[in-house]
mmCIF file of C-alpha atoms in Angstrom:
data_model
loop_
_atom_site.group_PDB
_atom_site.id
_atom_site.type_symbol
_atom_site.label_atom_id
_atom_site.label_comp_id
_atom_site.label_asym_id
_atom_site.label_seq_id
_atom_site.Cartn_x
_atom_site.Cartn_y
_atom_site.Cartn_z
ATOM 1 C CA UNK A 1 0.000 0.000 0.000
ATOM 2 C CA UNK A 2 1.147 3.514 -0.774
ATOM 3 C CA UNK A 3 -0.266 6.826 0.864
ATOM 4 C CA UNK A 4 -1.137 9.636 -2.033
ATOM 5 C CA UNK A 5 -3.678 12.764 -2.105
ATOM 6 C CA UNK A 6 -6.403 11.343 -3.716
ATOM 7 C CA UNK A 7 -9.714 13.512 -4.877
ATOM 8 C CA UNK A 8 -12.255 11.381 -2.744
ATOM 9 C CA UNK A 9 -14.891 14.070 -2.378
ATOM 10 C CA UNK A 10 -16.193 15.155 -5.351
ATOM 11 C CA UNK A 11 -17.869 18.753 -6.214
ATOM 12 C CA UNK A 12 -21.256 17.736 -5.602
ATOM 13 C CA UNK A 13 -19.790 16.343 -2.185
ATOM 14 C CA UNK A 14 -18.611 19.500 -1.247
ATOM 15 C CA UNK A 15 -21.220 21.476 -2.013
ATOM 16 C CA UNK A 16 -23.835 18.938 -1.008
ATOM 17 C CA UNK A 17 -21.660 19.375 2.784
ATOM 18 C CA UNK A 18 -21.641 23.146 3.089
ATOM 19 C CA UNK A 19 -24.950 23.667 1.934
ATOM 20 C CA UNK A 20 -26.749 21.154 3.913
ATOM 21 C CA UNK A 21 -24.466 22.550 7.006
ATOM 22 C CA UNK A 22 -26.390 26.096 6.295
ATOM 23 C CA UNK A 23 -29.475 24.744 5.983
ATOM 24 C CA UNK A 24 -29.543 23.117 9.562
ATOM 25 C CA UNK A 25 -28.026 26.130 10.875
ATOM 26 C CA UNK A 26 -30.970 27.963 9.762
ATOM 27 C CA UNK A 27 -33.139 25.254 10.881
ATOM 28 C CA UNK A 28 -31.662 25.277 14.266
ATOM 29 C CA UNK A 29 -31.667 29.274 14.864
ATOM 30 C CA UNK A 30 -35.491 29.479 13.535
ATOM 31 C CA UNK A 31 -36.639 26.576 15.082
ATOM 32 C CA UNK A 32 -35.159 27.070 18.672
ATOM 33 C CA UNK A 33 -36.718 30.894 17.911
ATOM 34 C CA UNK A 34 -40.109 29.441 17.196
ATOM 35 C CA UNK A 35 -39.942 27.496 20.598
ATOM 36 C CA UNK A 36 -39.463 30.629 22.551
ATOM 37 C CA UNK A 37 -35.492 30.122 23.485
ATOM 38 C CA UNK A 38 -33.980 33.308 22.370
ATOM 39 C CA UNK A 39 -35.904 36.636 20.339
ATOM 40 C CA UNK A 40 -33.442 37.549 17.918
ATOM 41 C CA UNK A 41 -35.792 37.428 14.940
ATOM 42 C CA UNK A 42 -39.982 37.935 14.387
ATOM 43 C CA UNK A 43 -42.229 34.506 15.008
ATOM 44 C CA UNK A 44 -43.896 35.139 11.480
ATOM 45 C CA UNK A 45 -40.414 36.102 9.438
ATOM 46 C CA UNK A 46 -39.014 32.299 11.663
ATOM 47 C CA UNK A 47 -42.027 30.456 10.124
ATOM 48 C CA UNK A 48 -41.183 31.709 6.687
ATOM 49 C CA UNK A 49 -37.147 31.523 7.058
ATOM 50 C CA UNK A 50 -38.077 27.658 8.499
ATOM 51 C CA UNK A 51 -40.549 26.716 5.849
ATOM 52 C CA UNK A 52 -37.971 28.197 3.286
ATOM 53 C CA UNK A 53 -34.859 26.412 4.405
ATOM 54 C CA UNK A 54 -36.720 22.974 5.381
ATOM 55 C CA UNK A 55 -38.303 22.669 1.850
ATOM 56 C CA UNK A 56 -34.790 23.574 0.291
ATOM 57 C CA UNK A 57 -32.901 21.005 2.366
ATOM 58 C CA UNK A 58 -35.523 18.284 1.629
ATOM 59 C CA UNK A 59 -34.954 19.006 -2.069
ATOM 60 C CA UNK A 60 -31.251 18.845 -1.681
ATOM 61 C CA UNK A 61 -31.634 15.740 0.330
ATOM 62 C CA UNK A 62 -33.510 14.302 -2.222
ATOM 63 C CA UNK A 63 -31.491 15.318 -4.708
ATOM 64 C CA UNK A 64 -28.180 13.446 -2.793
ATOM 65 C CA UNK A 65 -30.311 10.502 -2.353
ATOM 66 C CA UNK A 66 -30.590 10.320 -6.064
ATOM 67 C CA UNK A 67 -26.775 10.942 -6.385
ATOM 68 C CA UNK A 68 -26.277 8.761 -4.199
ATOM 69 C CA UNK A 69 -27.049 5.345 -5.596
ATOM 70 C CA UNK A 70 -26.864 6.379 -9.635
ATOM 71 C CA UNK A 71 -23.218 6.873 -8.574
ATOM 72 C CA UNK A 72 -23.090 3.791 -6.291
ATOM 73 C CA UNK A 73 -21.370 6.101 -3.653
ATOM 74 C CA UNK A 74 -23.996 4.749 -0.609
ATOM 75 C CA UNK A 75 -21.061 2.118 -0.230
ATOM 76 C CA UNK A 76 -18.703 4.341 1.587
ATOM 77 C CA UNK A 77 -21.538 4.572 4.090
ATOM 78 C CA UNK A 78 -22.276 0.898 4.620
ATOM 79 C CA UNK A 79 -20.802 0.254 8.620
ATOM 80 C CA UNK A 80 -18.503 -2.944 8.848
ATOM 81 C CA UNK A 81 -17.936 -4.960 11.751
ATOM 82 C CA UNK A 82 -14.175 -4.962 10.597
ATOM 83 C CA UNK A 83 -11.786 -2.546 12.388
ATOM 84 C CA UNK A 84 -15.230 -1.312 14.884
ATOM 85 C CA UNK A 85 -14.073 -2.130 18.105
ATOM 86 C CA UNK A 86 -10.765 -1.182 17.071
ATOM 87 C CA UNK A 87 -12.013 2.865 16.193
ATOM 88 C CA UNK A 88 -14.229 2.895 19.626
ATOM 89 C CA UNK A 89 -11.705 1.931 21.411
ATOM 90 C CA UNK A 90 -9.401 4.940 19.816
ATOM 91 C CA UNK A 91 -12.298 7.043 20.356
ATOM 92 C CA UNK A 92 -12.841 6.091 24.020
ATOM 93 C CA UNK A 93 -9.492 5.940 25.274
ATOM 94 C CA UNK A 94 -6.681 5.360 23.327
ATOM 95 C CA UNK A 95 -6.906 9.592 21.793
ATOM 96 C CA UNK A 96 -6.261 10.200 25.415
ATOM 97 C CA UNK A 97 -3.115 8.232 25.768
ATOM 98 C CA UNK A 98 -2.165 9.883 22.071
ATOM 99 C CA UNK A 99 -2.249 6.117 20.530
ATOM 100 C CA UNK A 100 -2.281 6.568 16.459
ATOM 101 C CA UNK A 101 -5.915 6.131 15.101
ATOM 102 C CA UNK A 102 -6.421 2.865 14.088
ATOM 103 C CA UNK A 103 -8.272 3.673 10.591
ATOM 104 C CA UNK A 104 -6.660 5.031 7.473
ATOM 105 C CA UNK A 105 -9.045 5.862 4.723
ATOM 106 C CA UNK A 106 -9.098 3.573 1.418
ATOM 107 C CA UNK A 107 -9.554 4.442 -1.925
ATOM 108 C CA UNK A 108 -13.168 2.153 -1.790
ATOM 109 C CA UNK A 109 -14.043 3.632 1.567
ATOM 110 C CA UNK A 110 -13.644 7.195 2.511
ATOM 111 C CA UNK A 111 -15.186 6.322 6.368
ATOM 112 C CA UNK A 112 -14.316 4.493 9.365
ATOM 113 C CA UNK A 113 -16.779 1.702 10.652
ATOM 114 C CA UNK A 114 -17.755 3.912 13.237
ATOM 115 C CA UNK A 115 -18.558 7.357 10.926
ATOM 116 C CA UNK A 116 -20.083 5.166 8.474
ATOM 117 C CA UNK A 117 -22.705 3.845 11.253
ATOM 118 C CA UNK A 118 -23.223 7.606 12.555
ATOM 119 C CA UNK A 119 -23.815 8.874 9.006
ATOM 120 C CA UNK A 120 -25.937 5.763 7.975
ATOM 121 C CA UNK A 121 -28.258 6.569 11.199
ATOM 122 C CA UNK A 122 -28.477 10.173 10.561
ATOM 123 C CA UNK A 123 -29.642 9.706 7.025
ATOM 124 C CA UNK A 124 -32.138 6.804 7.636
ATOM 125 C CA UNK A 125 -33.441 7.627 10.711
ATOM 126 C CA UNK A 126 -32.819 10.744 12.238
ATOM 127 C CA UNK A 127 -33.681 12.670 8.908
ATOM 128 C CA UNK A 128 -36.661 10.995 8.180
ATOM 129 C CA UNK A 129 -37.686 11.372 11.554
ATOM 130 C CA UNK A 130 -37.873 14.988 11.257
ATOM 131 C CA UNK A 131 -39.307 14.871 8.027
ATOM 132 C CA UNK A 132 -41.648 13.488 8.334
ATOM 133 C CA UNK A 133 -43.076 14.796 11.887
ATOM 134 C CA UNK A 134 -42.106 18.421 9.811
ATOM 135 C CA UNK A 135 -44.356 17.667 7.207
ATOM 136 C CA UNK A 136 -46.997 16.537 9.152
ATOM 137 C CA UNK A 137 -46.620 19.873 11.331
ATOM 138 C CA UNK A 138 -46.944 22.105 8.299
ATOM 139 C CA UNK A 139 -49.774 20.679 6.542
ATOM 140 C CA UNK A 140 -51.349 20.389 9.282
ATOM 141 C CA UNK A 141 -54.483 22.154 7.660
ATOM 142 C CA UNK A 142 -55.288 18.819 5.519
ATOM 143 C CA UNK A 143 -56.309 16.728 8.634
ATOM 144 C CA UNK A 144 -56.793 18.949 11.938
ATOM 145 C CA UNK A 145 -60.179 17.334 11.067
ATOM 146 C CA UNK A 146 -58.880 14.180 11.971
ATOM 147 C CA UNK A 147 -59.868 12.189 15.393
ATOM 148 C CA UNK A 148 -57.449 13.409 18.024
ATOM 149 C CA UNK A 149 -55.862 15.807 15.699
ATOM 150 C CA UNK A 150 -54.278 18.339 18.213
ATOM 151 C CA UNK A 151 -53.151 15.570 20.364
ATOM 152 C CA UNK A 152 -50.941 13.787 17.665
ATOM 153 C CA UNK A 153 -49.949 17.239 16.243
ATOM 154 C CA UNK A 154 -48.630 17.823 20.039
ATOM 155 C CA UNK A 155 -46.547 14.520 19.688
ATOM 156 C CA UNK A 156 -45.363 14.785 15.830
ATOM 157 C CA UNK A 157 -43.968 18.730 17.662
ATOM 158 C CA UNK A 158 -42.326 16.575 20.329
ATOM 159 C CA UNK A 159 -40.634 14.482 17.972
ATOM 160 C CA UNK A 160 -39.719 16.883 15.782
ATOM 161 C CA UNK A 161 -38.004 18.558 18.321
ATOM 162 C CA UNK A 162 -36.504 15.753 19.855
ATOM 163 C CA UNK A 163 -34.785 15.004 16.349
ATOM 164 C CA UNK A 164 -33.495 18.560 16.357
ATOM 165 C CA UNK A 165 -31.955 18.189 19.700
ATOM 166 C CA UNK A 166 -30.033 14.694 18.332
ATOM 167 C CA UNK A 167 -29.418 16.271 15.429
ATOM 168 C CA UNK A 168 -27.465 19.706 17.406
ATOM 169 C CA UNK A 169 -25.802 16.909 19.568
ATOM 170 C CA UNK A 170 -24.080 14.922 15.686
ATOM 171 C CA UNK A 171 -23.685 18.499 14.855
ATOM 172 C CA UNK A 172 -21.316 19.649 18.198
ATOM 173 C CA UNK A 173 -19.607 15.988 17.944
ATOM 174 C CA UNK A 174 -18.879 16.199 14.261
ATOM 175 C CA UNK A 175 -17.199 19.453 14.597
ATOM 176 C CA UNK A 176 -15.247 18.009 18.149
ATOM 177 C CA UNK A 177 -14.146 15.367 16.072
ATOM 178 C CA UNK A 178 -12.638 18.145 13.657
ATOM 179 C CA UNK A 179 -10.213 18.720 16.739
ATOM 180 C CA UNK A 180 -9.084 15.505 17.612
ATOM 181 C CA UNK A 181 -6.330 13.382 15.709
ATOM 182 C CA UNK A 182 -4.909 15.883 12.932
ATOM 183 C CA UNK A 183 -5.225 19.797 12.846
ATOM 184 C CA UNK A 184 -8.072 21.347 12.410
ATOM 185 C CA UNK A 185 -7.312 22.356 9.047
ATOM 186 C CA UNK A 186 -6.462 19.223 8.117
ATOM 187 C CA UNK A 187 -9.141 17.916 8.977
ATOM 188 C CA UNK A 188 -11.522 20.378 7.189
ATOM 189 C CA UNK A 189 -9.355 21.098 3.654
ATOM 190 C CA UNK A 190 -10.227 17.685 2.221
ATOM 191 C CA UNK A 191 -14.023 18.858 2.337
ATOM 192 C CA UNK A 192 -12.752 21.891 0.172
ATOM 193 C CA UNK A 193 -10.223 20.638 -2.017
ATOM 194 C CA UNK A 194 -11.636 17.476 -2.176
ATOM 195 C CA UNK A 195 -7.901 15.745 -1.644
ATOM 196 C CA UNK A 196 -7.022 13.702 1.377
ATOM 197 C CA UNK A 197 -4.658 11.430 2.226
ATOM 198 C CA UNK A 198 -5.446 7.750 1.149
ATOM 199 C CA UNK A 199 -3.803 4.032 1.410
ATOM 200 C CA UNK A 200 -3.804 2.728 -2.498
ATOM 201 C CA UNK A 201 -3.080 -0.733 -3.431
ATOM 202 C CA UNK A 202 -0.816 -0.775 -6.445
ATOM 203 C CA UNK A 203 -3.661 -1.245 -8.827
ATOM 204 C CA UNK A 204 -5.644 1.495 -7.515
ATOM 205 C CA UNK A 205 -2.400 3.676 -7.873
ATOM 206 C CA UNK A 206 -2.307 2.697 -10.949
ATOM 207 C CA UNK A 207 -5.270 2.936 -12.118
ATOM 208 C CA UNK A 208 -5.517 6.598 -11.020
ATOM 209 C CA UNK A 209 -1.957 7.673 -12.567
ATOM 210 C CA UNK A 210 -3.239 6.216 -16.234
ATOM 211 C CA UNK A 211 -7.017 6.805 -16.426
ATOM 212 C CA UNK A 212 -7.639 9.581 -13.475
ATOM 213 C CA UNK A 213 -3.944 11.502 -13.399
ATOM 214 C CA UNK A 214 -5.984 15.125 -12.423
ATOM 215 C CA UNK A 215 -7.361 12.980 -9.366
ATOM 216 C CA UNK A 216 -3.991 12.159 -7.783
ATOM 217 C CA UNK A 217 -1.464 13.742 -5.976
#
């Protein structure tokens, strides 16, 4: 195996990162304004600003879902009991004793066992989750007619929030994990330039040196 700067985030990637890193940003200021925790902008201009950036993110998640498998890139976020206990355990105690992490990054899979089981559960369940109980908030209007209407709109708002709450919690671990191992900025470039350090078996190497030669560093 040789290590080389590989381009293992594409443009979409990036962009798909940043902008979905806004979006719940927004989400998170208008939503924690709606529920009353700080006054820093109108109720009726953090309905609008939430409506707004909720139906954009759903479109760009939708849109990544697509990319997703037409590019066969879901892979990378497939967890693997291989190397697991290995990455907790770094996690948990050995980053403390400044042990080496136990994961490099491979040309076939960008995450460790452990950030591809966080990422997996964000996207097919947390996500959803607050989807779903989001939707069901704002159109509302179609069945307040419904049996017990205001109770389960009180629970789909509990939810809803609930997600948000576990989804500020990934948010404040992701960017801890930014601080551990590597700098800071070396931990954030590769979601800019798109190049990060990567094991390559021979054939990978050269594969990338003949075909892909703009991709490799």
């Amino acid at each position: 195996m040789s290590v080389r700067r590989v381009k293992i985030f594409s443009l979409f990637e990036r962009f798909w990162h940043w902008a979905q890193m806004l979006l719940i940003l927004v989400l998170l200021f208008t939503g924690f304004g709606l529920h009353g925790l700080h006054h820093l902008i109108d109720f009726e201009d953090a309905v609008t600003l939430h409506t707004t950036a909720a139906v954009s993110l759903l479109l760009l998640w939708a849109f990544s879902v697509f990319w997703l498998f037409t590019t066969k890139t879901w892979r990378h976020f497939i967890p693997t009991a291989s190397g697991m206990w290995q990455v907790f355990r770094f996690y948990s105690i050995g980053i403390f004793k400044g042990e080496h992490h136990p994961y490099r990054k491979a040309y076939w899979r960008k995450h460790n066992p452990l950030q591809a089981m966080a990422y997996l559960a964000l996207k097919i369940l947390l996500f959803p989750l607050i989807w779903t109980t989001g939707l069901a908030y704002l159109f509302y209007f179609l069945w307040r007619d419904a049996p017990h209407a205001t109770q389960w709109l009180t629970g789909f708002a509990l939810v809803h929030t609930g997600a948000a709450f576990a989804i500020l919690v990934f948010l404040f671990v992701h960017i801890y994990m930014l601080t551990t191992g590597h700098s800071f900025r070396e931990h954030l470039m590769p979601m800019i330039t798109g190049f990060d350090e990567v094991d390559l078996t021979p054939e990978e190497e050269a594969y990338l040196l003949e075909d892909e030669p703009e991709n490799i560093r």
